[in-house]
Tab-separated table of C-alpha atoms in Angstrom:
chain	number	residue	atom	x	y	z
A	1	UNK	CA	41.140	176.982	192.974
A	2	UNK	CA	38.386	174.938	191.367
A	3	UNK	CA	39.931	172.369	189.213
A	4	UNK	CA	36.252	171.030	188.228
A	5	UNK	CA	35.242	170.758	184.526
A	6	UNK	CA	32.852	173.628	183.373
A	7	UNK	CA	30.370	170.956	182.118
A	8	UNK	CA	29.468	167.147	182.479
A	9	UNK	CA	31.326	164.862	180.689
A	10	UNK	CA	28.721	162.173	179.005
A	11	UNK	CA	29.170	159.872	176.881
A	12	UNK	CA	30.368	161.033	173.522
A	13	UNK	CA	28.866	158.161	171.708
A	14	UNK	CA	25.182	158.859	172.518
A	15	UNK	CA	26.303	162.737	172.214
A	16	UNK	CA	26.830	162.940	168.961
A	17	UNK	CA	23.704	161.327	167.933
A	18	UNK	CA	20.547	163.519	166.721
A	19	UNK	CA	17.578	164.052	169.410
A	20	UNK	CA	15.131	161.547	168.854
A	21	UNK	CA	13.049	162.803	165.641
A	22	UNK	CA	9.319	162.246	166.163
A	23	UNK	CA	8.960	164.827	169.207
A	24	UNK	CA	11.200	167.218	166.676
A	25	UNK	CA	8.920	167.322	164.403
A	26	UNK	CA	5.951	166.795	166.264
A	27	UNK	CA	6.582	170.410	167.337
A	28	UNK	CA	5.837	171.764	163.663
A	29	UNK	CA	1.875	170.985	164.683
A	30	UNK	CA	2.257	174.123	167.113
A	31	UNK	CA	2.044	176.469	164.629
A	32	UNK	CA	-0.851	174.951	162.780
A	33	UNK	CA	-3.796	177.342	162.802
A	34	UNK	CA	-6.722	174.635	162.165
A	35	UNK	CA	-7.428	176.831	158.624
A	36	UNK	CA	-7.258	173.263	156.730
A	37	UNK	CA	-9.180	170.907	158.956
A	38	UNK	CA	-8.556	168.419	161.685
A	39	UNK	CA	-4.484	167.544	162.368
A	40	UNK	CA	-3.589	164.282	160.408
A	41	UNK	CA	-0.956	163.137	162.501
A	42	UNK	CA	0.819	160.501	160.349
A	43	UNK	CA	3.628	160.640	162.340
A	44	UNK	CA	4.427	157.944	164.305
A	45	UNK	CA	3.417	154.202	164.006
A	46	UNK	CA	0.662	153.752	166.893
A	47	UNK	CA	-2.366	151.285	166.808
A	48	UNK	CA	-5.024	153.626	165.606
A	49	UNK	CA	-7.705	151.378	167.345
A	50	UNK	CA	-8.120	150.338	171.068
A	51	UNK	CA	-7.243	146.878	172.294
A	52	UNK	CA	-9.734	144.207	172.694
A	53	UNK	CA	-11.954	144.443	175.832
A	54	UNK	CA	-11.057	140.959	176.687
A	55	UNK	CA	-7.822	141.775	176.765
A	56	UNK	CA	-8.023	145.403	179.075
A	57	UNK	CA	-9.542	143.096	181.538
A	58	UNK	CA	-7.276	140.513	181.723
A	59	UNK	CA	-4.670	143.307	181.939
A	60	UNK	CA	-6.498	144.793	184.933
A	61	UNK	CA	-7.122	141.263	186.681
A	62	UNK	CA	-3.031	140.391	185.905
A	63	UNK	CA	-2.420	143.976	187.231
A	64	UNK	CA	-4.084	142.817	190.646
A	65	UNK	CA	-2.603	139.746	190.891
A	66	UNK	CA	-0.357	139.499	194.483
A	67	UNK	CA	1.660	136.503	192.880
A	68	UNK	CA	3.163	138.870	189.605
A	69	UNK	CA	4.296	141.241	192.047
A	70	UNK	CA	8.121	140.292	192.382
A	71	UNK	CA	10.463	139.235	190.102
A	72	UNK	CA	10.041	136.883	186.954
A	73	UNK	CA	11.857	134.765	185.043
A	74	UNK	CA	14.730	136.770	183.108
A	75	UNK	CA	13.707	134.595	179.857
A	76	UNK	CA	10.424	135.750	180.560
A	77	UNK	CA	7.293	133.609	181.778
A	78	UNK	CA	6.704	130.737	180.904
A	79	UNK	CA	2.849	131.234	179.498
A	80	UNK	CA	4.026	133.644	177.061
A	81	UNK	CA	6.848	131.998	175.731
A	82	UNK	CA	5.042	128.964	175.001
A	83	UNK	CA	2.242	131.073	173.724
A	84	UNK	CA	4.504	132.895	171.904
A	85	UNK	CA	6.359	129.578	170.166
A	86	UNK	CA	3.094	128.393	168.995
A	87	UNK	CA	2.098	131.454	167.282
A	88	UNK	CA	5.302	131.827	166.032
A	89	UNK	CA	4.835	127.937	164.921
A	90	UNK	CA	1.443	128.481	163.262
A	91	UNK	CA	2.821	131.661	160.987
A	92	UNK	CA	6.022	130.273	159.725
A	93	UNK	CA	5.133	126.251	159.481
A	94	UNK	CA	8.157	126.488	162.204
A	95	UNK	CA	8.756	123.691	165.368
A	96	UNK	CA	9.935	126.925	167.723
A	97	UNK	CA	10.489	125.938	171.451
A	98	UNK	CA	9.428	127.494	174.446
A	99	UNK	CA	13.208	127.862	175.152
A	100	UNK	CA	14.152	129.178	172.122
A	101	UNK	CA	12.147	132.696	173.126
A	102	UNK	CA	12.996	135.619	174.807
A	103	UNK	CA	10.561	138.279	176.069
A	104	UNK	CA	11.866	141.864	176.723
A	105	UNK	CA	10.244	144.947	177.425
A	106	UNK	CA	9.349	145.915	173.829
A	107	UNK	CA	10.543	145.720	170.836
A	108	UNK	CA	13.247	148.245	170.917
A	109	UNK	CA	14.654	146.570	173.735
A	110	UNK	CA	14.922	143.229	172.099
A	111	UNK	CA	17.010	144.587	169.280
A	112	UNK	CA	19.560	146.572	172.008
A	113	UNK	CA	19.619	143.456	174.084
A	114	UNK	CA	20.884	141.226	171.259
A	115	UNK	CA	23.280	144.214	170.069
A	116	UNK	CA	25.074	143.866	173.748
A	117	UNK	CA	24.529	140.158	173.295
A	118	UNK	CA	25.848	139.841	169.655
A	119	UNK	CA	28.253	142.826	169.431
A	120	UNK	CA	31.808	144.054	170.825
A	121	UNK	CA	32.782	147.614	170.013
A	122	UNK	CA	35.178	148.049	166.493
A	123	UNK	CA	32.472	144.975	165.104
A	124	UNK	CA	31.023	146.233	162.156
A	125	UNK	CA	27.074	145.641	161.322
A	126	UNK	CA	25.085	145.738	158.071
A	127	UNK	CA	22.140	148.098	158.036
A	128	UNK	CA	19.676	148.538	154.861
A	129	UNK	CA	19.319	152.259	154.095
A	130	UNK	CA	16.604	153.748	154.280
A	131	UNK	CA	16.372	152.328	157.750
A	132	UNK	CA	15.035	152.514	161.383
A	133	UNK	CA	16.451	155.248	163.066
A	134	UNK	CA	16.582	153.375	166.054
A	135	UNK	CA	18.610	150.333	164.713
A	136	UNK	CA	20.744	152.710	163.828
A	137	UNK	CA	21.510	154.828	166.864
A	138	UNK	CA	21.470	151.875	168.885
A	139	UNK	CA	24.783	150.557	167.027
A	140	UNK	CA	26.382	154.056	167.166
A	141	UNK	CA	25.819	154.351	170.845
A	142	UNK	CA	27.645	151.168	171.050
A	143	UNK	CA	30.274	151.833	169.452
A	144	UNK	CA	29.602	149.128	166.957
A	145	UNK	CA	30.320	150.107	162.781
A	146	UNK	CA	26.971	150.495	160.642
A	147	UNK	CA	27.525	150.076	156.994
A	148	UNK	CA	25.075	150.605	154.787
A	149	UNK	CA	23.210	149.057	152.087
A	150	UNK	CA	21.173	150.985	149.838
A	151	UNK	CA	17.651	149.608	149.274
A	152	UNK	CA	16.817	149.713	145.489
A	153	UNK	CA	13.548	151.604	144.954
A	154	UNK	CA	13.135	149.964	141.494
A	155	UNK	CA	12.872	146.656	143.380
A	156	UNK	CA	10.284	148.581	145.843
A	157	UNK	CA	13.104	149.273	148.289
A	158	UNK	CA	14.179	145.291	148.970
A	159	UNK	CA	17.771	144.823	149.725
A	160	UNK	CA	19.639	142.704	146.414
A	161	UNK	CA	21.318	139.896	148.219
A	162	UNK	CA	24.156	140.188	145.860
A	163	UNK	CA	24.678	143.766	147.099
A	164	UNK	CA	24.591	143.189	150.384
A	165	UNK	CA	27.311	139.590	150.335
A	166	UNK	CA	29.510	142.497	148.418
A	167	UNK	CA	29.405	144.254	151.261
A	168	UNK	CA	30.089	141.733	154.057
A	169	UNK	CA	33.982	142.039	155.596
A	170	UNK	CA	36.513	140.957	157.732
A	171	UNK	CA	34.370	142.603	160.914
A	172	UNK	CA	30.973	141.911	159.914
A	173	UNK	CA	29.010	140.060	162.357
A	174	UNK	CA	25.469	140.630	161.777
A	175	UNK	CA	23.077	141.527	159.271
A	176	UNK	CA	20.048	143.466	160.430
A	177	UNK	CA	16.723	144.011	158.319
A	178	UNK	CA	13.058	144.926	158.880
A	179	UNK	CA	10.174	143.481	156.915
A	180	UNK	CA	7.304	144.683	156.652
A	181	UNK	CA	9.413	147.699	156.493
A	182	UNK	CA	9.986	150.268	158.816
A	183	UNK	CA	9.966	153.498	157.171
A	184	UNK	CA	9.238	152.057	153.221
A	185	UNK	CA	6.111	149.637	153.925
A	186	UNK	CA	8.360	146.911	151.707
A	187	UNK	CA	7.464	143.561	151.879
A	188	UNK	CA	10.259	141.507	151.656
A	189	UNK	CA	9.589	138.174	149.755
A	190	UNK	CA	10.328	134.764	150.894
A	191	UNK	CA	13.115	134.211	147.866
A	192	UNK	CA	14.612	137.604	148.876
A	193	UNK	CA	15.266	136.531	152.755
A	194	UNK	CA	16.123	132.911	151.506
A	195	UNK	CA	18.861	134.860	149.529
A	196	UNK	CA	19.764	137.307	152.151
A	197	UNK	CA	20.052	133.968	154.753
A	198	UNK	CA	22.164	131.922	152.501
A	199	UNK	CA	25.201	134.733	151.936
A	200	UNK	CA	24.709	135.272	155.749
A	201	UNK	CA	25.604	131.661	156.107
A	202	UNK	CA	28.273	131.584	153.988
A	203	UNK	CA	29.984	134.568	155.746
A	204	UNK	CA	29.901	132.965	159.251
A	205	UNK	CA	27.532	136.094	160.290
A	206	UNK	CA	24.081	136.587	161.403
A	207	UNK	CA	20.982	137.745	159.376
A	208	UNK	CA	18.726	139.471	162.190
A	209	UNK	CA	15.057	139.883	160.857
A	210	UNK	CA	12.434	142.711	162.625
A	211	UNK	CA	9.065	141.089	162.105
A	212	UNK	CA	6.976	143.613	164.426
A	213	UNK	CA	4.169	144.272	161.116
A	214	UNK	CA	4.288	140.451	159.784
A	215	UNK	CA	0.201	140.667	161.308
A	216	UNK	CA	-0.553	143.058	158.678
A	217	UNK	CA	0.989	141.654	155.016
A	218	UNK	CA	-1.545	141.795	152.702
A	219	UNK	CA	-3.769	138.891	152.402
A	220	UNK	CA	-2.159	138.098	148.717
A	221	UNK	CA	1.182	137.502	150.336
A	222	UNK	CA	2.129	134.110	151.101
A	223	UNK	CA	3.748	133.154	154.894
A	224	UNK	CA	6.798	135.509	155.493
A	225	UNK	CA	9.857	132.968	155.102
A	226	UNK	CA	10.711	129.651	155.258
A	227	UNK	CA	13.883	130.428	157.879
A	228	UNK	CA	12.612	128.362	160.586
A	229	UNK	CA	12.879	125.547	158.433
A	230	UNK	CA	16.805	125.666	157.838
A	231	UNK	CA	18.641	122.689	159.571
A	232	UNK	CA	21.227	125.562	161.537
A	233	UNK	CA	19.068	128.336	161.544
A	234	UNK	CA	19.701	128.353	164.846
A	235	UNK	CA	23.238	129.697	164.252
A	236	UNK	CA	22.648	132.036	161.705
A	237	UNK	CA	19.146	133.584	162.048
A	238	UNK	CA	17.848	135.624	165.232
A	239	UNK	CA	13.707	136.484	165.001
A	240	UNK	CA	12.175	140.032	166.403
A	241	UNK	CA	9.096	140.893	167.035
A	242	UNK	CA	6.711	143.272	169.581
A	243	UNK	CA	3.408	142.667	170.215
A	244	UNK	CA	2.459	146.329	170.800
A	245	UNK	CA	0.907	146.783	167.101
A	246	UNK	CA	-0.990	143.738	166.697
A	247	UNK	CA	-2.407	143.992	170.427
A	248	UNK	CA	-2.307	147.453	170.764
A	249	UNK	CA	-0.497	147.630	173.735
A	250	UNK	CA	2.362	149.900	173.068
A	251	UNK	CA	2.453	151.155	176.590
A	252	UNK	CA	2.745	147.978	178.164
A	253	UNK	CA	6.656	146.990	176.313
A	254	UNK	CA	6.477	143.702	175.246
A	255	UNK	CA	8.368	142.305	172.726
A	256	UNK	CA	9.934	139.105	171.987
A	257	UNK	CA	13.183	137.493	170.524
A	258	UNK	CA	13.681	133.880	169.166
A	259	UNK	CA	17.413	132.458	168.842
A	260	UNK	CA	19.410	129.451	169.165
A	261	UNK	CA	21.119	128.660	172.513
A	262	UNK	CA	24.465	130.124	172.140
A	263	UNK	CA	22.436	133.675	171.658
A	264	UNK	CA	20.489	132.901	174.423
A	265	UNK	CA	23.148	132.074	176.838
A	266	UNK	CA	24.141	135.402	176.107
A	267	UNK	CA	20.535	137.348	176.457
A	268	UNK	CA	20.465	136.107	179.678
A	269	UNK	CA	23.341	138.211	181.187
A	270	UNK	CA	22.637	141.265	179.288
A	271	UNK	CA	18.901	141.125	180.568
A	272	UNK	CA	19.611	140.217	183.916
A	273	UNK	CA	21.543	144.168	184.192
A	274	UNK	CA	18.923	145.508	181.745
A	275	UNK	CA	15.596	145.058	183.485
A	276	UNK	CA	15.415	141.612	185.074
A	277	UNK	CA	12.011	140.652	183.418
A	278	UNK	CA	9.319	142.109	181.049
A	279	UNK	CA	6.549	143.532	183.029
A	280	UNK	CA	4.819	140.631	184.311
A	281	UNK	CA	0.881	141.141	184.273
A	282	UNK	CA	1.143	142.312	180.304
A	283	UNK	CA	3.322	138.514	179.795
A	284	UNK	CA	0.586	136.888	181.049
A	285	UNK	CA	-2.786	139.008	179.696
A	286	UNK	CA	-1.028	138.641	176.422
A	287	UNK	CA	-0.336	134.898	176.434
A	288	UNK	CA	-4.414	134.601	176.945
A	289	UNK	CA	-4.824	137.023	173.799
A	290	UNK	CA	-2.673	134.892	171.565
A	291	UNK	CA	-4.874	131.942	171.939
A	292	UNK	CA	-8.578	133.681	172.032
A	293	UNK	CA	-8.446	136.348	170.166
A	294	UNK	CA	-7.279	135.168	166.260
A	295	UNK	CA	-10.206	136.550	164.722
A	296	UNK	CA	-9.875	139.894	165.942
A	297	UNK	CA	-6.418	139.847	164.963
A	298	UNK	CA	-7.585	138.930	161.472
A	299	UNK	CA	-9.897	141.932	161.727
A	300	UNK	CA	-7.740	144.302	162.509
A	301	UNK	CA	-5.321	142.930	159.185
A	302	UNK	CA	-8.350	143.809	157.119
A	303	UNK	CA	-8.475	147.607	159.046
A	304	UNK	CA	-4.860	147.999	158.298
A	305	UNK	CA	-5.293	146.765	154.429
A	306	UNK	CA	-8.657	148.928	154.154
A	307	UNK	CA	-6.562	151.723	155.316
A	308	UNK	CA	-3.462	151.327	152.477
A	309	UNK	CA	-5.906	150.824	149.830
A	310	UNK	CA	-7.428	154.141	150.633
A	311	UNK	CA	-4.107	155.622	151.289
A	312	UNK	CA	-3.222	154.280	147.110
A	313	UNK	CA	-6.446	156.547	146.037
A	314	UNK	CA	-5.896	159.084	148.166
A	315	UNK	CA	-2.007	159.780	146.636
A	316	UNK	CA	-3.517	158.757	143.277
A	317	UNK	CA	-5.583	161.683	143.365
A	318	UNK	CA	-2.437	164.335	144.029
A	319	UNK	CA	-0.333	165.440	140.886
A	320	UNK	CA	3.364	164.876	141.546
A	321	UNK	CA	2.830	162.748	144.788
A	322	UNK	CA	4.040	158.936	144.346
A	323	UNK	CA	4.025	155.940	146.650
A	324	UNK	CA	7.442	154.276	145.779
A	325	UNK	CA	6.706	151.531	148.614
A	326	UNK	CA	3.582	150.952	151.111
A	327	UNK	CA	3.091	147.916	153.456
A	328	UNK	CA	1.345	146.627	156.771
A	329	UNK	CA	1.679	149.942	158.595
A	330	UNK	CA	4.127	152.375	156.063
A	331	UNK	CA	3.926	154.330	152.946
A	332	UNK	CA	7.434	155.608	151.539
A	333	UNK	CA	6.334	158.694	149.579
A	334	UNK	CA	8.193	160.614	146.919
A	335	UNK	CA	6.794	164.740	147.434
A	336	UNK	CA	6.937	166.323	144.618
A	337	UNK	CA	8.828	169.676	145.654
A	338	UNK	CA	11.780	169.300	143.405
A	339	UNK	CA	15.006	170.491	145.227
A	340	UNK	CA	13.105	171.449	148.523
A	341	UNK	CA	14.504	169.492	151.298
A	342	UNK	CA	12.614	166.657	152.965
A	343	UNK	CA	12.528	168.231	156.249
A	344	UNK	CA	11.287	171.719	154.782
A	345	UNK	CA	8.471	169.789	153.329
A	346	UNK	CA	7.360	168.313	156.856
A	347	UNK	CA	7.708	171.496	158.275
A	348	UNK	CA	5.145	173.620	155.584
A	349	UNK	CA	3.145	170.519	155.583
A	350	UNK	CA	2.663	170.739	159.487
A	351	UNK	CA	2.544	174.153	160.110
A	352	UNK	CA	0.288	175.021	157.280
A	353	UNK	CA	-1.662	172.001	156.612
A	354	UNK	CA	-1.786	169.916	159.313
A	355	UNK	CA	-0.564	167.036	158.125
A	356	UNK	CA	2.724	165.421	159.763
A	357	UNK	CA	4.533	162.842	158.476
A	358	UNK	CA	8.447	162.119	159.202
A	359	UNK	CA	11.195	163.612	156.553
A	360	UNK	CA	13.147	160.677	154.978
A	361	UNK	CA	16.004	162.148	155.959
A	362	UNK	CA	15.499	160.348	159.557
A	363	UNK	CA	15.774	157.295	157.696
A	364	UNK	CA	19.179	158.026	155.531
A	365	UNK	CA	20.750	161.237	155.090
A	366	UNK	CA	20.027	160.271	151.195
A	367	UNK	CA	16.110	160.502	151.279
A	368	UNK	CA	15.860	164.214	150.707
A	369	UNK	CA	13.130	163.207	147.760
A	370	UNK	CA	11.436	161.265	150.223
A	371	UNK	CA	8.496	161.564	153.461
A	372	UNK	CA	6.890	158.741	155.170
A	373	UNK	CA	3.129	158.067	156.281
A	374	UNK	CA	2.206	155.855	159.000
A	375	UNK	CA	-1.243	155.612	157.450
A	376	UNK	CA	-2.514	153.141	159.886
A	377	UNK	CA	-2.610	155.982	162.295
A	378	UNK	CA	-5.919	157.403	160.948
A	379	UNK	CA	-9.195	155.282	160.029
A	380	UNK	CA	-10.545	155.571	156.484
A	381	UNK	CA	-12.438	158.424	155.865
A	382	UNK	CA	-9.699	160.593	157.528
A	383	UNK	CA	-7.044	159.328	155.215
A	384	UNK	CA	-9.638	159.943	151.854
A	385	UNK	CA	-9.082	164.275	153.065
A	386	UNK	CA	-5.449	163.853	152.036
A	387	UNK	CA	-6.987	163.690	148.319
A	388	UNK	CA	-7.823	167.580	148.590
A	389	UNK	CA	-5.703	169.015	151.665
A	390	UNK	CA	-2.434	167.687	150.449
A	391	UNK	CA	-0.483	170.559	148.406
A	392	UNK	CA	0.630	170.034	144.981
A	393	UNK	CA	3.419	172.306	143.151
């Protein structure tokens, strides 16, 4: 008699969690017929320009290197890091240390290794909603409580500290947000993370801030925050970042945490089982770009900000369509379709315009109203079609 169970038992955590949505709807494209014109794939937030050429060849002479063939340092090298604190140093008027940074494989990978770092299961962490899908599964997966804040569109989708405090408790460790925004483009302002810091600290919990687009805030912005600059910041404020956007190296995972010791202490054991190290050769053709190659940076800010402005026209010119929020590399769009769901509205504008951009309802499952554009995916003169191929009611 076979006692075996019909089926594999996995984990019920990750199990009950949606399929990951950009391949989902990616799929939609299939059916396009080309009748409209080229596919506008808005989709998913990738670089849409190649790296430097300075920096593909120090990638290839780092990828040839004998000595960054065997394992790093688990904190990641040393080059990078201290790159890495003096960039960090220069954008935030900060005194960062080399010790005080953490390089991971990505960007996603720095937020699930502080998660296992930070976070027991049955702890209980604040999430602003709409928000980044994968903040969000990651917690689930945990076993760690999400509860979440609504952004207010009418003040362009920033969290109100006062909303957020309200909704600190007895197991709230950590409060997570993303600015620039990942999926409303919002900007959130200095005085709004100064707030959003100072109820952290007097909870006893964490405010963790997602900087991956702080390269592309428009030029009218000032610096990002001031957080650097608090006397215990190191006890109450944990930095994220990836450098796949601004160097266009998504396939090459780098991304980078900065944290105060006790967090650190703590990184180290959870990336010692994770992966060891970052990939080395990327640590160390990376550390060279963030030193010699500022003004290309500072180019490809201008790109990115040449590319919302056109995006503004291009919705300007659509009856019905409104950008609620846009930023660095996001547009949060209300579509004008009434009661039609959000992910019906992909779907018709895939299959029979060719234009894909991700339902809100990946982001919240209260953002039926709602679709967002990675503009920066497409240069200029592609984003000026969406004018005349996007449908109106």
């Amino acid at each position: 008699m076979n006692d075996m169970p019909a089926h594999v038992r996995v984990n019920p955590l990750v199990e009950r969690l949606a399929p990951p949505p950009i391949p989902a709807v990616q799929a939609f494209l299939r059916r396009y017929d080309g009748s409209a014109g080229p596919v506008i794939d808005l989709s998913q937030a990738v670089p849409g320009y190649p790296p430097h050429p300075d920096l593909l060849g120090w990638l290839a002479d780092a990828a040839g290197r004998r000595d960054l063939c065997g394992y790093g340092d688990i904190q990641g090298e040393p080059v990078l890091r201290k790159a890495y604190a003096a960039d960090v140093n220069s954008a935030y008027s900060a005194n960062v240390d080399a010790r005080q940074v953490q390089i991971t494989a990505g960007g996603n990978q720095a937020f699930f290794a502080l998660a296992l770092a930070l976070l027991k299961p049955g702890d209980d962490v604040i999430v602003i909603r709409p928000y980044y899908f994968n903040h969000e599964m990651t917690l689930r997966m945990l076993g760690v409580g999400v509860t979440l804040v609504d952004a207010d569109p009418e003040e362009g989708f920033s969290p109100v500290a006062a909303r957020v405090e309200a909704a600190i408790g007895a197991n709230t460790r950590a409060v997570f947000v993303v600015t620039p925004n990942n999926p409303t483009g919002a900007v959130y302002s200095p005085e709004r993370l100064d707030e959003l810091y100072e109820a952290c600290r007097r909870h006893g919990v964490v405010l963790v801030a997602d900087e991956t687009y702080r390269d592309f805030l428009p030029p009218e912005l000032p610096a990002p925050h001031a957080l650097f600059g608090k006397p215990d910041w190191q006890s109450h404020f944990v930095h994220l970042y990836s450098f796949s956007k601004v160097f266009c190296v998504p396939g090459h995972r780098l991304g980078a945490l900065v944290c105060g010791a006790e967090v650190m202490e703590q990184l180290a054991k959870v990336m010692d089982n994770l992966q060891i190290c970052a990939p080395r050769p990327a640590q160390h053709a990376v550390a060279l770009a963030l030193g010699a190659l500022s003004a290309w940076r500072e180019g490809n800010r201008q790109i990115i900000d040449a590319r919302r402005q056109a995006f503004i026209h291009a919705i300007a010119a659509r009856p019905g369509w409104q950008i609620t929020s846009i930023g660095a590399y996001f547009a949060y769009l209300r579509h004008p379709f009434g009661e039609e769901g959000a992910m019906a509205v992909t779907e018709r504008l895939a299959s029979e315009y060719g234009i894909l951009m991700l339902p809100g309802t990946c982001f919240g499952d209260n953002q039926q109203g709602y679709l967002r554009a990675a503009f920066a995916n497409a240069d200029v003169e592609v984003i000026r079609t969406l004018a005349t191929r996007l449908p109106t009611p």
